[in-house]
């Protein structure tokens, strides 16, 4: 076996021989290594001293560079962590929990072109583009088109579409991954494939099966969706003393059954429930719906703002529609935070008394927040096997437990993490069961991490976390993995294992 530094040198030499310019390859000795490694990082827990770091960062600028990274990595025993926006909750795009693993980051930030064809209602977006850049480009091309994806504008297209991707248009149009028409991917053999050449099984797997497992997706062809030129948004806040528990209890049955042009999500924090809505139409119609379905919330004309869809993306990201649209292009966003999150799917309304007792959790000094995203509408009419994302009909809403903090040190971390875990444990009797499911894009290593069996990831062990994210689709994902990457080159702590051939 080559020594660690010998293998790294051979990897670097191989990249140079393949024509990857040295300025695109940073090693810990390079002056800009730290800046490049850290700038997109959204969770400082995974860059703490002692966390294993990549032997190199390959900032690919063209497909051939990504192909070389895969081929050279395989040849010289250097694994790749593919990174687009760097938002993974568990840092899997830039950190490895296995101190023995020699890995490089394949950074796709340069693949950020967004080309919109408004006449065809389609766009190509590079994996390294942010959602904000996609929204900005679509909004600039047409006021009547949109793309259904998540709320935070700095999230990367690559990871987001790989795991599903939901936001304010999901009740009308489903997930971001439901609206992918084609993709360009570098597979485990370093080949550049599109939908036709990769085949439908692999194309199915990359639209929701979670990042990393099947190759590096360089770009995605998106189906843009029609929206009215004017949409309406509102945010109303109701405190615990203004019957927030009653309202949340009712919301659970109302929100998933609302007309699909309307989404009403809730963020619960401290002693408030904040109801945030977007309606694909004008305020008068929205108020008719609110009066018919949820009069107790007491929404009035004064709460409404009528704006364009692209402006609504600014509204949800920054809680103001008057901020400049160019903020969508700011790739920096909120850094400098430590994060822990977990998620559940709720299938039966959680009783009032549980919400009432939740306030004692939310009022603790170390408390995080709860985010309730209602499903129903289009989400309920897509078959659970259409894409790897299985959480469709029968799920009322996604419940996310989210905490972030700024203080360094284990004491702060333990307090915050145990709040998230404690809140999650409290909710166990009231959420989905057998398995207790979660959303892969809200990555949670508490659900289980991979172990090797020989030189590949154990399928039996991975099933423990895998069926929580993917239910019955997990086995099909593993079958695709066995077909396209039987040696398990693309792997991380929660990558899809190859299905053993005896299965
Ligand atoms: P990152 O680059 O960290 O990648 C995530 C995973 O995908 C890693 O395993 C990585 O290796 C792999 N990967 C990345 N690019 C790849 C590529 N091109 N090909 C193959 N694999 C690739 N979700 C949601 O549905 N709705 C929402 O509103 C939000 N909001 C939100 C806000 C904030 C502040 C955060 C931190 C996260 C969210 N998310 C979310 C979750 C988000 O969708 C999820 O973290 C995505 O995986 C992030 O994608 P990035 O490309 O930024 O991550």
XYZ file of C-alpha atoms and ligand atoms in Angstrom:
556
model
C 0.000 0.000 0.000
C 1.083 3.538 -0.703
C 1.660 5.692 2.348
C -0.980 8.324 3.078
C 1.137 11.142 1.722
C 2.279 8.964 -1.190
C -1.334 8.285 -2.169
C -2.210 11.956 -1.879
C 0.781 12.931 -4.016
C -0.193 10.337 -6.594
C -3.760 11.698 -6.600
C -2.496 15.249 -7.104
C -0.109 14.120 -9.829
C -2.932 12.278 -11.574
C -5.117 15.408 -11.511
C -2.299 17.481 -13.014
C -1.678 14.854 -15.704
C -5.403 14.892 -16.515
C -5.201 18.620 -17.165
C -6.783 19.995 -13.978
C -5.061 23.380 -13.487
C -3.095 23.476 -10.209
C -4.834 26.727 -9.174
C -8.092 24.711 -8.910
C -6.579 22.186 -6.504
C -5.956 23.405 -2.961
C -4.143 21.367 -0.345
C -3.721 22.199 3.357
C -0.413 23.826 2.369
C -2.160 26.281 -0.002
C -2.822 29.764 1.402
C -6.463 29.743 0.251
C -7.290 26.200 1.453
C -8.953 27.331 4.697
C -11.011 30.042 3.043
C -12.193 27.692 0.315
C -12.990 24.900 2.748
C -14.835 27.093 5.227
C -16.664 29.721 3.179
C -19.798 27.685 2.347
C -19.834 25.793 5.669
C -23.173 26.159 7.454
C -22.463 24.103 10.556
C -19.387 24.868 12.630
C -19.786 21.565 14.516
C -18.006 19.897 11.604
C -15.008 22.140 11.303
C -14.025 22.048 14.975
C -10.340 21.343 15.633
C -9.684 17.625 15.342
C -12.292 17.032 12.617
C -10.584 15.162 9.760
C -10.035 17.509 6.845
C -9.835 16.812 3.130
C -6.408 16.151 1.642
C -7.406 18.475 -1.185
C -10.243 20.580 -2.494
C -10.827 20.238 -6.211
C -12.716 23.332 -7.329
C -13.805 21.883 -10.669
C -14.521 24.453 -13.356
C -15.528 22.097 -16.142
C -16.918 18.571 -16.392
C -13.503 17.132 -17.322
C -12.143 18.275 -13.942
C -14.879 16.441 -12.062
C -14.311 13.358 -14.222
C -10.579 13.499 -13.455
C -11.283 13.820 -9.724
C -13.361 10.623 -9.809
C -10.898 8.649 -11.937
C -7.828 9.804 -9.998
C -9.611 9.326 -6.670
C -10.469 5.738 -7.527
C -7.048 4.968 -8.865
C -5.201 6.323 -5.832
C -7.563 5.549 -2.956
C -8.842 9.067 -2.317
C -12.607 9.256 -1.795
C -14.639 12.277 -2.785
C -17.124 14.342 -0.847
C -19.193 16.213 -3.419
C -20.145 19.711 -2.318
C -22.561 22.136 -3.949
C -23.946 24.627 -1.401
C -22.396 23.160 1.771
C -25.682 23.239 3.744
C -25.727 19.596 4.834
C -26.923 19.589 8.466
C -24.288 16.986 9.366
C -21.457 18.441 7.298
C -21.249 15.388 5.036
C -20.124 17.411 2.021
C -16.858 18.509 3.631
C -16.218 16.427 6.753
C -15.724 12.735 7.435
C -16.365 11.145 10.814
C -13.933 8.362 9.976
C -10.475 9.641 10.874
C -8.901 6.952 8.679
C -10.643 8.015 5.507
C -8.511 9.830 2.949
C -10.854 12.134 1.082
C -10.957 15.195 -1.109
C -13.803 17.658 -1.567
C -15.103 17.949 -5.113
C -16.425 21.493 -4.952
C -19.008 22.382 -7.587
C -19.493 26.047 -6.688
C -18.238 27.063 -10.141
C -21.072 25.118 -11.799
C -23.507 27.893 -11.073
C -24.831 28.972 -14.414
C -28.627 29.231 -14.675
C -30.037 29.381 -18.209
C -33.746 30.030 -18.477
C -35.781 29.283 -21.589
C -38.990 31.086 -20.699
C -40.696 30.179 -23.967
C -40.297 26.456 -23.225
C -40.847 26.871 -19.487
C -37.530 25.159 -18.763
C -34.131 26.006 -17.296
C -30.724 24.413 -16.815
C -29.147 25.067 -13.427
C -25.661 24.087 -12.313
C -25.428 22.158 -9.045
C -23.332 24.934 -7.534
C -26.017 27.563 -8.132
C -27.963 28.562 -5.049
C -31.750 28.464 -4.901
C -31.625 32.271 -4.731
C -29.702 32.423 -8.004
C -32.278 30.149 -9.639
C -35.182 32.229 -8.319
C -33.536 35.466 -9.432
C -32.888 34.160 -12.964
C -36.403 32.758 -13.336
C -37.958 35.979 -11.998
C -35.838 38.072 -14.379
C -36.978 35.984 -17.342
C -40.695 35.985 -16.570
C -43.149 37.166 -13.929
C -45.387 34.233 -14.739
C -42.916 31.394 -14.125
C -41.424 29.927 -10.958
C -39.476 26.945 -9.668
C -40.772 25.023 -6.646
C -37.937 24.570 -4.139
C -36.864 25.471 -0.594
C -37.043 28.679 1.377
C -33.424 29.482 2.231
C -31.802 31.175 -0.808
C -28.229 30.085 -0.041
C -29.044 26.343 -0.198
C -27.221 24.667 -3.089
C -29.138 23.202 -6.014
C -26.966 20.040 -5.984
C -27.728 18.751 -2.490
C -31.270 20.129 -2.421
C -32.504 18.399 -5.570
C -30.652 15.217 -4.622
C -32.778 14.907 -1.465
C -36.169 16.243 -2.621
C -36.509 19.945 -1.825
C -39.717 21.530 -0.576
C -40.928 25.081 -0.095
C -43.903 27.342 -0.575
C -44.990 25.870 -3.945
C -44.969 22.217 -2.895
C -48.728 21.931 -2.297
C -49.315 23.105 -5.879
C -46.340 21.545 -7.703
C -44.597 19.035 -5.419
C -40.885 18.899 -4.691
C -38.000 20.425 -6.592
C -36.998 16.834 -7.471
C -40.472 16.213 -8.936
C -39.713 18.950 -11.446
C -36.402 17.696 -12.819
C -36.460 16.772 -16.507
C -32.848 15.782 -17.114
C -29.454 15.877 -15.399
C -25.761 15.649 -16.213
C -23.809 13.374 -13.893
C -20.289 12.020 -13.491
C -20.627 8.389 -12.457
C -18.269 6.184 -10.434
C -16.326 5.330 -13.609
C -15.818 9.005 -14.395
C -18.232 8.949 -17.327
C -20.344 11.976 -18.154
C -23.961 10.858 -18.491
C -27.326 12.456 -19.182
C -30.828 11.056 -18.667
C -30.704 8.988 -21.834
C -27.270 7.538 -21.221
C -27.688 6.985 -17.469
C -31.019 5.220 -17.875
C -34.257 5.598 -15.922
C -33.190 3.684 -12.798
C -30.283 5.987 -12.065
C -32.319 9.026 -13.091
C -34.965 7.905 -10.567
C -32.383 7.467 -7.800
C -30.752 10.888 -8.098
C -34.081 12.714 -7.719
C -34.527 12.272 -3.983
C -32.250 9.390 -2.977
C -29.956 11.792 -1.098
C -26.660 13.315 -2.211
C -23.332 11.599 -2.808
C -24.389 7.969 -3.352
C -24.690 7.760 -7.123
C -22.138 10.180 -8.533
C -21.649 13.908 -8.873
C -24.531 15.672 -10.582
C -23.163 18.696 -12.405
C -26.378 20.254 -13.686
C -30.122 19.799 -13.778
C -32.796 20.567 -16.341
C -35.764 22.039 -14.522
C -39.440 22.245 -15.392
C -40.584 25.761 -14.582
C -44.144 26.099 -13.379
C -46.784 28.740 -14.120
C -47.690 31.232 -11.395
C -49.965 34.276 -11.499
C -48.204 37.616 -11.885
C -49.441 38.538 -8.423
C -49.316 36.269 -5.396
C -50.314 37.139 -1.840
C -48.319 36.556 1.337
C -48.957 37.148 5.002
C -47.344 36.469 8.357
C -49.439 36.592 11.507
C -48.134 35.874 14.935
C -50.271 34.512 17.763
C -48.859 34.118 21.248
C -49.538 31.442 23.760
C -51.930 33.823 25.507
C -53.736 34.414 22.210
C -54.725 30.743 21.989
C -51.720 29.602 19.960
C -52.214 26.006 21.197
C -55.813 25.994 19.946
C -54.773 27.439 16.610
C -51.917 24.961 16.051
C -54.193 22.073 17.011
C -56.777 23.160 14.428
C -54.105 24.051 11.846
C -52.998 20.416 11.708
C -56.249 19.339 10.054
C -56.939 22.520 8.128
C -53.587 23.280 6.447
C -53.080 19.943 4.621
C -56.658 20.166 3.267
C -56.552 23.773 2.036
C -56.800 24.448 -1.713
C -53.467 23.568 -3.293
C -52.847 27.173 -4.353
C -52.447 28.061 -0.687
C -49.742 27.084 1.766
C -49.928 27.997 5.450
C -46.864 26.948 7.437
C -46.109 27.556 11.105
C -42.909 28.407 12.939
C -43.235 27.922 16.691
C -40.651 29.626 18.851
C -40.452 30.955 22.396
C -44.137 31.619 23.181
C -45.385 32.422 19.689
C -46.760 30.585 16.717
C -46.017 32.412 13.504
C -48.364 31.517 10.618
C -46.817 32.216 7.217
C -48.842 31.945 4.017
C -48.477 32.206 0.289
C -51.455 32.132 -2.053
C -51.261 31.932 -5.832
C -53.766 34.728 -6.354
C -54.966 37.984 -4.898
C -55.769 38.963 -1.322
C -59.571 39.008 -1.738
C -59.657 35.332 -2.763
C -57.158 34.429 -0.053
C -59.360 36.077 2.580
C -62.370 34.124 1.247
C -60.407 30.899 1.799
C -59.251 31.932 5.249
C -62.806 32.858 6.292
C -64.145 29.583 4.918
C -61.458 27.277 6.348
C -59.744 28.986 9.265
C -61.738 31.986 10.558
C -60.204 31.628 14.038
C -56.840 32.822 12.745
C -58.437 36.233 12.153
C -56.471 37.193 9.033
C -57.521 40.564 7.587
C -56.802 42.609 4.484
C -54.189 44.567 6.452
C -52.128 41.377 6.828
C -51.932 40.770 3.044
C -49.148 41.805 0.717
C -49.620 41.375 -3.023
C -46.279 40.862 -4.776
C -44.630 38.884 -7.585
C -43.590 35.286 -6.944
C -39.883 36.130 -7.055
C -40.436 38.836 -4.461
C -42.210 36.254 -2.298
C -38.919 34.311 -2.180
C -37.271 37.429 -0.698
C -40.219 37.791 1.700
C -39.872 34.264 3.099
C -36.107 34.456 3.322
C -35.819 37.891 4.914
C -39.313 38.546 6.325
C -39.638 41.648 4.190
C -40.698 42.075 0.591
C -39.087 45.487 0.224
C -35.492 44.266 0.416
C -33.654 44.268 -2.943
C -34.074 41.215 -5.139
C -30.272 41.149 -5.474
C -30.133 39.714 -1.935
C -31.077 36.445 -3.629
C -27.635 36.512 -5.255
C -25.755 36.824 -1.958
C -24.114 33.435 -1.496
C -22.804 34.201 1.973
C -26.018 34.114 4.010
C -25.967 33.048 7.623
C -22.643 31.517 8.545
C -20.877 31.288 11.900
C -23.500 29.007 13.444
C -23.582 25.627 15.061
C -26.646 23.622 14.024
C -28.565 20.512 15.033
C -31.871 19.470 13.517
C -34.169 16.447 13.444
C -37.444 15.812 11.667
C -40.651 13.822 11.826
C -43.722 13.218 9.760
C -47.059 13.739 11.484
C -49.928 11.566 10.271
C -52.546 12.153 12.993
C -53.137 15.546 14.599
C -51.124 15.941 17.802
C -53.536 16.541 20.718
C -53.999 19.994 22.203
C -52.558 18.997 25.588
C -49.266 18.046 23.909
C -48.988 21.455 22.243
C -49.852 23.068 25.535
C -47.032 21.194 27.289
C -44.607 22.034 24.451
C -44.422 25.656 25.618
C -42.424 24.620 28.674
C -39.819 23.241 26.226
C -39.901 26.275 23.968
C -39.489 28.724 26.829
C -36.227 27.160 28.037
C -33.172 29.385 27.490
C -31.535 26.722 25.300
C -34.677 26.157 23.214
C -34.636 25.985 19.438
C -37.693 26.192 17.233
C -40.253 23.994 15.501
C -41.124 24.328 11.819
C -44.366 22.787 10.586
C -44.628 22.459 6.782
C -48.033 21.200 5.610
C -48.273 18.576 2.866
C -51.473 17.548 1.069
C -52.422 19.002 -2.318
C -50.043 17.848 -5.062
C -47.782 16.158 -2.487
C -50.592 13.711 -1.713
C -51.302 12.827 -5.327
C -47.798 11.705 -6.328
C -47.162 7.998 -5.776
C -44.654 7.255 -2.969
C -42.538 5.277 -5.437
C -42.522 7.897 -8.220
C -39.261 9.232 -6.767
C -37.200 7.927 -3.807
C -38.921 10.515 -1.537
C -41.756 8.443 -0.043
C -43.558 10.892 2.263
C -46.658 11.577 0.227
C -50.341 10.731 0.886
C -51.205 10.257 4.535
C -48.652 12.732 5.868
C -50.239 15.843 7.328
C -47.013 17.761 7.757
C -43.274 17.695 8.239
C -42.207 18.691 11.738
C -38.667 19.973 12.051
C -36.865 20.510 15.354
C -34.124 23.035 14.700
C -31.546 24.649 16.900
C -28.676 26.971 16.122
C -26.247 28.719 18.395
C -23.162 30.853 18.227
C -21.266 29.945 21.407
C -18.258 27.734 20.983
C -17.612 24.881 23.417
C -19.015 21.554 24.476
C -21.272 22.881 27.250
C -23.280 25.040 24.833
C -23.361 22.245 22.297
C -24.556 19.624 24.749
C -27.341 21.867 26.051
C -28.626 22.699 22.558
C -28.303 19.195 21.186
C -30.046 17.682 24.166
C -32.899 20.157 23.731
C -33.402 18.971 20.133
C -33.151 15.326 21.114
C -35.384 15.780 24.165
C -38.092 17.526 22.147
C -37.888 14.743 19.548
C -38.265 12.090 22.264
C -41.291 13.897 23.717
C -43.041 13.735 20.349
C -42.432 10.039 19.728
C -45.954 8.828 20.656
C -47.586 11.295 18.245
C -45.640 10.940 14.996
C -45.190 8.336 12.237
C -44.224 4.842 13.406
C -42.729 1.612 12.058
C -40.624 3.229 10.904
C -40.518 6.662 12.511
C -39.762 8.580 9.324
C -37.688 11.691 8.603
C -36.584 13.812 5.662
C -33.166 13.014 4.183
C -32.409 16.666 3.445
C -32.768 17.323 7.171
C -29.818 14.976 7.610
C -29.672 13.444 11.091
C -26.851 11.081 12.003
C -28.650 10.115 15.246
C -30.778 7.840 13.033
C -27.758 5.644 12.336
C -24.478 5.662 10.462
C -22.973 3.272 7.983
C -20.615 0.434 8.791
C -18.451 -1.485 6.383
C -18.845 -5.163 5.592
C -15.676 -6.102 3.742
C -14.945 -3.067 1.637
C -18.494 -1.914 1.017
C -21.195 -0.380 3.194
C -23.348 -2.916 4.993
C -26.877 -3.032 3.587
C -28.303 -4.655 6.723
C -26.879 -1.933 8.985
C -27.826 0.908 6.628
C -31.451 -0.282 6.547
C -31.833 1.062 10.085
C -31.536 4.699 8.984
C -32.343 4.116 5.301
C -35.930 2.982 5.756
C -36.596 6.023 7.929
C -35.788 8.335 5.045
C -36.923 6.181 2.139
C -39.298 3.481 3.451
C -39.925 0.862 0.734
C -37.777 2.763 -1.766
C -34.593 2.004 0.165
C -34.155 -1.457 -1.345
C -34.598 -0.107 -4.873
C -32.039 2.607 -4.164
C -29.600 -0.058 -2.979
C -30.280 -2.084 -6.141
C -29.467 0.960 -8.288
C -26.310 1.538 -6.235
C -25.229 -2.078 -6.826
C -25.711 -1.518 -10.535
C -23.882 1.811 -10.903
C -21.282 1.820 -8.094
C -20.828 -1.771 -6.863
C -17.416 -0.906 -5.345
C -19.077 1.793 -3.250
C -16.688 4.568 -4.269
C -19.199 7.328 -3.544
C -19.902 6.872 0.104
C -20.362 8.727 3.356
C -21.873 8.146 6.796
C -25.368 7.822 5.315
C -24.836 6.905 1.677
C -26.894 4.199 -0.003
C -25.122 0.804 0.202
C -24.973 -1.601 -2.744
C -27.677 -4.275 -2.406
C -25.903 -7.596 -1.760
C -26.327 -9.859 -4.775
C -27.947 -12.661 -2.735
C -30.873 -10.345 -1.860
P -24.153 20.198 0.437
O -23.235 20.712 -0.594
O -23.706 20.238 1.857
O -24.596 18.723 0.043
C -25.534 17.961 0.761
C -25.318 16.469 0.443
O -25.488 16.246 -0.959
C -23.909 15.970 0.755
O -23.992 14.600 1.093
C -23.183 16.131 -0.558
O -22.076 15.250 -0.675
C -24.266 15.808 -1.559
N -24.133 16.573 -2.796
C -23.987 17.915 -2.902
N -23.944 18.271 -4.181
C -24.051 17.144 -4.908
C -24.051 16.894 -6.303
N -23.958 17.880 -7.165
N -24.138 15.616 -6.732
C -24.247 14.602 -5.839
N -24.269 14.790 -4.503
C -24.167 16.048 -4.036
N -34.574 21.825 2.585
C -35.810 21.916 2.053
O -36.299 20.967 1.442
N -36.510 23.074 2.161
C -36.021 24.172 2.791
O -36.696 25.199 2.856
C -34.714 24.083 3.360
N -34.162 25.137 4.025
C -32.892 25.036 4.558
C -32.333 26.122 5.228
C -31.035 26.033 5.758
C -30.441 27.237 6.459
C -30.316 24.833 5.649
C -28.932 24.719 6.242
C -30.882 23.735 5.008
C -32.171 23.829 4.459
N -32.754 22.753 3.791
C -34.011 22.875 3.235
C -32.031 21.488 3.669
C -31.270 21.437 2.342
O -32.172 21.130 1.298
C -30.199 20.335 2.406
O -29.301 20.603 3.444
C -29.456 20.193 1.075
O -28.885 18.922 0.990
C -28.392 21.250 0.921
O -27.813 21.218 -0.345
P -26.371 21.855 -0.550
O -25.976 21.631 -1.939
O -26.355 23.241 -0.018
O -25.533 20.990 0.474
